[in-house]
mmCIF file of C-alpha atoms in Angstrom:
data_model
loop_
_atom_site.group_PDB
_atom_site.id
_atom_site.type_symbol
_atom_site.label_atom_id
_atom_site.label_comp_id
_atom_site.label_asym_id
_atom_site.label_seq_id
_atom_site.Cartn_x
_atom_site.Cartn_y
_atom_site.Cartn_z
ATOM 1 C CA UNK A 1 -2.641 -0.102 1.490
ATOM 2 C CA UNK A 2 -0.486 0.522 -1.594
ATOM 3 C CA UNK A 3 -0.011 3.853 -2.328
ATOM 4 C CA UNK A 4 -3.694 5.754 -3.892
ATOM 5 C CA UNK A 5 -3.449 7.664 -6.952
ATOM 6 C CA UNK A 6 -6.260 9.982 -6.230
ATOM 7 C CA UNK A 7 -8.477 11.276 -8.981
ATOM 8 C CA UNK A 8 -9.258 14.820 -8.948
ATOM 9 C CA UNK A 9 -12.775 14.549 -7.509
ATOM 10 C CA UNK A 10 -10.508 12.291 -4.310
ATOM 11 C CA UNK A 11 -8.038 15.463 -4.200
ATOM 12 C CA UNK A 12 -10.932 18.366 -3.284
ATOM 13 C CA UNK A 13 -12.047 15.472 -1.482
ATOM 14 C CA UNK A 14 -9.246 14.856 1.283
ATOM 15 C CA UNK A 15 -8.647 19.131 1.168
ATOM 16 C CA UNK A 16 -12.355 19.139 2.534
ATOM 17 C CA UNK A 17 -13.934 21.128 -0.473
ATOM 18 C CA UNK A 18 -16.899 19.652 -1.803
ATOM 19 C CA UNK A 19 -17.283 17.177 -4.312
ATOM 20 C CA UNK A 20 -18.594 14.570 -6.300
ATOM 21 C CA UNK A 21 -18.534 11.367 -6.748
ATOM 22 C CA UNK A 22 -17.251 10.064 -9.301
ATOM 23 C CA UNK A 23 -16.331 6.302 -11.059
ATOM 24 C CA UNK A 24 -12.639 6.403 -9.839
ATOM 25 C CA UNK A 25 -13.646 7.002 -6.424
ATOM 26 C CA UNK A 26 -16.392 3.945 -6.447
ATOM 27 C CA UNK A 27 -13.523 2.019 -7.738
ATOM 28 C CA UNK A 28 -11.006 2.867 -5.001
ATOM 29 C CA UNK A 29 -13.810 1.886 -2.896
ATOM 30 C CA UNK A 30 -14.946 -1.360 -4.507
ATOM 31 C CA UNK A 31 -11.186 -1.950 -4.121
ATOM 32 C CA UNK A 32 -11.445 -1.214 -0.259
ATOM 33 C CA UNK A 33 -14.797 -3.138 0.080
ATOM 34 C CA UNK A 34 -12.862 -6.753 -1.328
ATOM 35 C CA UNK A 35 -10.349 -6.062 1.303
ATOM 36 C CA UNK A 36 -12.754 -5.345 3.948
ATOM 37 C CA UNK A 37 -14.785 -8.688 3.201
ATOM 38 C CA UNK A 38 -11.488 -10.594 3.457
ATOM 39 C CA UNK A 39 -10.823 -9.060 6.778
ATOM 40 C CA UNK A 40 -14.421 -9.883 8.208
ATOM 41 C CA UNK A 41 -14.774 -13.234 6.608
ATOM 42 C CA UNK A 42 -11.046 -14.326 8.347
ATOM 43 C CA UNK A 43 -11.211 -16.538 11.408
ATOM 44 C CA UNK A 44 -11.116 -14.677 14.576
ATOM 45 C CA UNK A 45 -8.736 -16.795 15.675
ATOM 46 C CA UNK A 46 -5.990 -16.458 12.737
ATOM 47 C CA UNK A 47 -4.782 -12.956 13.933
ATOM 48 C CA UNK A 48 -1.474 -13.300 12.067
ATOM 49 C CA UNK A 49 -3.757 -12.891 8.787
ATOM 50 C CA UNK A 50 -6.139 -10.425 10.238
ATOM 51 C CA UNK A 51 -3.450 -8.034 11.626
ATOM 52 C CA UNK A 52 -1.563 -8.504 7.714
ATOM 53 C CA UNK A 53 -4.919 -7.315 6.458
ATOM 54 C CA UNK A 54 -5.271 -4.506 8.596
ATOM 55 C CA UNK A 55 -1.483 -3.131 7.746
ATOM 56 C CA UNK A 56 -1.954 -3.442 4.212
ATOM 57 C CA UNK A 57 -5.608 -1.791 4.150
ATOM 58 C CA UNK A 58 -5.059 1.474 6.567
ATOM 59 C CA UNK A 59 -2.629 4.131 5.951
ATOM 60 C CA UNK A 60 -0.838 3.047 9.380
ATOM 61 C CA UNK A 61 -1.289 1.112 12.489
ATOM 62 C CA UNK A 62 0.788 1.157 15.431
ATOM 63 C CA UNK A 63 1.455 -1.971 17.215
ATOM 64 C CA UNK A 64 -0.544 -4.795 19.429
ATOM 65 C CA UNK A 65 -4.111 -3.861 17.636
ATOM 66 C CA UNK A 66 -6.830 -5.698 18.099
ATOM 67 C CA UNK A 67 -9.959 -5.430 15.456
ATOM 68 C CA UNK A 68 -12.864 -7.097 15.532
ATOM 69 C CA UNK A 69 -15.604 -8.260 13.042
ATOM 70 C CA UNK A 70 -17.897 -7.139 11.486
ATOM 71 C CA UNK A 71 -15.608 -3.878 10.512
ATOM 72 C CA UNK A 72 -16.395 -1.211 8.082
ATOM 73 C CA UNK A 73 -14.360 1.403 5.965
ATOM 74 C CA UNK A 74 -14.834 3.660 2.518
ATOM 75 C CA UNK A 75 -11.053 3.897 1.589
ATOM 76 C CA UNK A 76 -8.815 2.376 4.242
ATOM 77 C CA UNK A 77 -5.781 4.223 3.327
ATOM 78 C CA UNK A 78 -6.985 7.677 5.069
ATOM 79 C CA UNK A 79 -6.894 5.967 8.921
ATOM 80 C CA UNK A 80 -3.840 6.206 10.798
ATOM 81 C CA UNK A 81 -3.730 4.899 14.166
ATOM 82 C CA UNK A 82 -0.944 4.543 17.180
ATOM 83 C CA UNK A 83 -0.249 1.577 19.334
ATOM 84 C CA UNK A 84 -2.713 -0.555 21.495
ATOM 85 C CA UNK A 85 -5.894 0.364 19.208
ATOM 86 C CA UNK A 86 -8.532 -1.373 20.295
ATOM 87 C CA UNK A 87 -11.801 -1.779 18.377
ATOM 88 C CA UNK A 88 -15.101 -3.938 19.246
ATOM 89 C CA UNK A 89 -17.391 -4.948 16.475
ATOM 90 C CA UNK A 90 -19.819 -3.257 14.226
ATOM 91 C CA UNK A 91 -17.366 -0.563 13.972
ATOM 92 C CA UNK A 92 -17.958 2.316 10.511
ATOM 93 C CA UNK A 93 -14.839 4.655 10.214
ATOM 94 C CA UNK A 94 -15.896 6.495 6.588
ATOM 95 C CA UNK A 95 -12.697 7.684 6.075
ATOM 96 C CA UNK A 96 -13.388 10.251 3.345
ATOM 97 C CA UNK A 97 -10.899 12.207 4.754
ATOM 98 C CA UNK A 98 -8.413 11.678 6.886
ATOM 99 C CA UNK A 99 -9.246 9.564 10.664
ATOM 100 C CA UNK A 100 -6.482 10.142 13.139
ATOM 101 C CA UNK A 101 -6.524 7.911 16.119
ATOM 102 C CA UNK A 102 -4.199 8.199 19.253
ATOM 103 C CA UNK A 103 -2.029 5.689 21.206
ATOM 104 C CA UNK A 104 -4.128 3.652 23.880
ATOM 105 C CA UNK A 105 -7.452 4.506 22.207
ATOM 106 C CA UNK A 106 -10.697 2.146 22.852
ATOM 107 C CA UNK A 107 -13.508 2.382 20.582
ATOM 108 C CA UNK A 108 -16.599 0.261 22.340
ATOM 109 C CA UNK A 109 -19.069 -1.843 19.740
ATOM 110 C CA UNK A 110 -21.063 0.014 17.475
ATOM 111 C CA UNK A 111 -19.253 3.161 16.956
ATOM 112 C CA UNK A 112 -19.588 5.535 14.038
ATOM 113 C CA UNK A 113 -16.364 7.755 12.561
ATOM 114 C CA UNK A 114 -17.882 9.599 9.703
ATOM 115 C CA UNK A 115 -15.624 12.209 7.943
ATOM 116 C CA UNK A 116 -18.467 12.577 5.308
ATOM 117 C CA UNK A 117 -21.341 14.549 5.161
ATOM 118 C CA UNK A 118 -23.699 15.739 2.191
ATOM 119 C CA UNK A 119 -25.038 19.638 1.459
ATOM 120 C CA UNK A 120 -27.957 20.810 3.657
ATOM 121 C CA UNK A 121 -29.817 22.414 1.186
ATOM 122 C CA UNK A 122 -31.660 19.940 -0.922
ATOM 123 C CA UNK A 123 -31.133 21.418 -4.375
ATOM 124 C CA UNK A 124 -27.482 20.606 -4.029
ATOM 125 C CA UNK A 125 -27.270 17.939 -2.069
ATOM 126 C CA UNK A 126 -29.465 15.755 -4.504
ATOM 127 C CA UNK A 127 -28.237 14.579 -8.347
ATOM 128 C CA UNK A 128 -27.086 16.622 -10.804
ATOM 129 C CA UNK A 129 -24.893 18.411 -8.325
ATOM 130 C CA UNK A 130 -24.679 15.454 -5.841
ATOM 131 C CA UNK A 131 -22.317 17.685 -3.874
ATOM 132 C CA UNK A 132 -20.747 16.109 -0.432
ATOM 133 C CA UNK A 133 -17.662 17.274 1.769
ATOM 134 C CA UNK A 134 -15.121 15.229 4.427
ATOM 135 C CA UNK A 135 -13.370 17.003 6.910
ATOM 136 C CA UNK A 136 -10.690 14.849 9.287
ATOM 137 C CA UNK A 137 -11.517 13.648 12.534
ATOM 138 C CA UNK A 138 -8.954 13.494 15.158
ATOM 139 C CA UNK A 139 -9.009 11.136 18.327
ATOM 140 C CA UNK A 140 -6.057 12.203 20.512
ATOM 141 C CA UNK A 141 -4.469 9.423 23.528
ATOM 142 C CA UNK A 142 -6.265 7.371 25.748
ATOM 143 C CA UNK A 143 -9.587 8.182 24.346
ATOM 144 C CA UNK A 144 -12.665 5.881 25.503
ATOM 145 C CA UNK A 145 -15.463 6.295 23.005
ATOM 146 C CA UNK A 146 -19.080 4.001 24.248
ATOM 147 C CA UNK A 147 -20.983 1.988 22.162
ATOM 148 C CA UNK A 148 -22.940 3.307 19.727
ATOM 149 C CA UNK A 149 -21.273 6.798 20.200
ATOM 150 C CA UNK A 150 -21.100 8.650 16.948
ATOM 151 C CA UNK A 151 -18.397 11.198 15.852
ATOM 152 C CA UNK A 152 -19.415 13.516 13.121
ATOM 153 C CA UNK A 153 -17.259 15.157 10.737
ATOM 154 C CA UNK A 154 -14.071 17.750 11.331
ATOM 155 C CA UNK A 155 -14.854 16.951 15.336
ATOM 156 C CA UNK A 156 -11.352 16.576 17.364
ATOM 157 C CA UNK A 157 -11.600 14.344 20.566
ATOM 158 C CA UNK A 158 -8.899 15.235 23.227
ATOM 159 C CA UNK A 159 -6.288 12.893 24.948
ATOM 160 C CA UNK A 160 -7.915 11.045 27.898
ATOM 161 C CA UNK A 161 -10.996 11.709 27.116
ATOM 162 C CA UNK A 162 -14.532 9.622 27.721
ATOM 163 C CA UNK A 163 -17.614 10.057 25.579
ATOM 164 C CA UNK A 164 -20.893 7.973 26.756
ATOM 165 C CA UNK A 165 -22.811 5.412 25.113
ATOM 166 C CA UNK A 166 -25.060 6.447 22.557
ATOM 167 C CA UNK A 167 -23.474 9.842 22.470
ATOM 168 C CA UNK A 168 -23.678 11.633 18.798
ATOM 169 C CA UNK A 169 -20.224 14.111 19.207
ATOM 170 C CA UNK A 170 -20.574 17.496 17.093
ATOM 171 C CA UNK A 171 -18.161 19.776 18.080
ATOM 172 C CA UNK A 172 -14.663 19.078 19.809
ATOM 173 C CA UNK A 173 -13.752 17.808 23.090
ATOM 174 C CA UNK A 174 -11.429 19.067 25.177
ATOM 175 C CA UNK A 175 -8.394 16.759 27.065
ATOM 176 C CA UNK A 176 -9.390 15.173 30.140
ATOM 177 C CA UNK A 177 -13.642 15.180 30.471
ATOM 178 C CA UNK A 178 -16.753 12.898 30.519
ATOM 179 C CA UNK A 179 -18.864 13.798 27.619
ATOM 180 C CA UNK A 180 -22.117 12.530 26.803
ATOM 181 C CA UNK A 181 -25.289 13.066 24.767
ATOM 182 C CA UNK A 182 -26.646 14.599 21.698
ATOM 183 C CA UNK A 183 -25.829 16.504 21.099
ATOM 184 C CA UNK A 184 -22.692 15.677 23.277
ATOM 185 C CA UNK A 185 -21.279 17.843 26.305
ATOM 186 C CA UNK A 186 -18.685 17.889 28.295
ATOM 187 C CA UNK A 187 -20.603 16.305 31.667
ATOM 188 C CA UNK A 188 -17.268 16.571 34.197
ATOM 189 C CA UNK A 189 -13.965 16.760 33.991
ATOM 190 C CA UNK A 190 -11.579 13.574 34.907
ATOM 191 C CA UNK A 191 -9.495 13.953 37.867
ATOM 192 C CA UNK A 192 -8.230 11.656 40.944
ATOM 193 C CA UNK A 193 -11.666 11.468 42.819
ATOM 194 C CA UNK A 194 -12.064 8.209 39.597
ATOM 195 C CA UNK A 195 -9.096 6.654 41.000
ATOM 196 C CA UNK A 196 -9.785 6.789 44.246
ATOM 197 C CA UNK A 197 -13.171 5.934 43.858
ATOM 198 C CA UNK A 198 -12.237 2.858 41.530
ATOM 199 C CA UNK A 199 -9.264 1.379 44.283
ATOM 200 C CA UNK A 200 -12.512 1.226 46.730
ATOM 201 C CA UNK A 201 -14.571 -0.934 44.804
ATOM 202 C CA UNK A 202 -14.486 -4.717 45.822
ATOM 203 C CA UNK A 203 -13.707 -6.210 42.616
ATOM 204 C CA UNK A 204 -10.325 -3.702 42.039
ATOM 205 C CA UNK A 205 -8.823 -6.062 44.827
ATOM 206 C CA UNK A 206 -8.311 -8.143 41.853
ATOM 207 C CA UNK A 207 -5.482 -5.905 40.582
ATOM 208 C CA UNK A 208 -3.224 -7.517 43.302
ATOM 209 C CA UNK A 209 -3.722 -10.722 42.481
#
């Protein structure tokens, strides 16, 4: 995306202080949303156009992407991603703030990246004061994040790391571990026993092929 001029409100906003929102945000976003509908409403099959729609609406992309439809975003401009993204459909990234994704990172259908989040207490969290905050989310390498998994806001996912289906992520992950649940946990850590136990399996005879 062309470079944003952010309005004040957008300024506390990526510096993760609260803040409203205001008309030149919605606008940035209606902006986002026409982009967004161009993206989903492009044949599958024309992935010249669809990858030109993706470099022009997030802040970066790496190379050999693959997105697929229906895909969702506030701004756009605040994801950055490496090479060999991978994303299934029905996929929300609110990028309020800023959404860092890894190289060799595959998000499974249904998965939730939410940098926003509103006030607890109800008094502020309702109108006049309206107040919300975004803090980044990081994804580091060779992440694996299940369907329907959900990563909350200011969370950091280490490199090589698995979270389960259905899993709603809170706090960070560290490198190298199965995590799952909600709220999720580290379950195990990764190490060679997968491999091994993967190279036994009938259908990895495949791989030599």
């Amino acid at each position: 995306m062309e470079k944003v001029v952010w309005p004040e409100a957008g300024k506390r906003m990526l510096a993760g202080k609260v803040f409203r929102q205001t008309d030149e945000l919605l606008e940035i976003r209606l902006q986002t949303r026409r982009e967004v509908k161009s993206f989903n409403d492009t044949d599958s099959a024309d992935l010249k156009s669809r990858e030109q729609i993706i470099r022009h609406l997030f802040g970066s992309i790496g190379k050999d992407f693959y997105i697929d439809s229906p895909f969702h975003c506030d701004y756009g401009v605040n994801i950055k991603a490496g090479d060999n993204l991978k994303v299934n459909m029905g996929c929300t990234f609110l990028d309020s703030n800023v959404i860092n994704i890894g190289n060799d990172v595959l998000i499974a259908p249904n998965v939730g990246l939410y940098t926003a989040g509103h006030i607890v207490d109800p008094e502020l969290r309702k109108k006049p004061s309206a107040l919300q905050y975004a803090l980044p989310i990081n994804i580091g390498n060779n992440v694996w994040i299940g369907a329907q998994s959900i990563v909350l806001p200011g969370v950091t996912v280490g490199d090589n790391t698995i979270i389960g289906a259905g899993s709603v992520v809170t706090r960070d992950l560290p490198a190298n571990v199965v995590a799952v649940g909600n709220p999720c946990h580290v379950l195990r850590k990764v190490n060679g026993r997968d491999k091994r136990e993967f190279l036994g399996r009938p259908f990895s005879a495949a791989m030599d092929d």
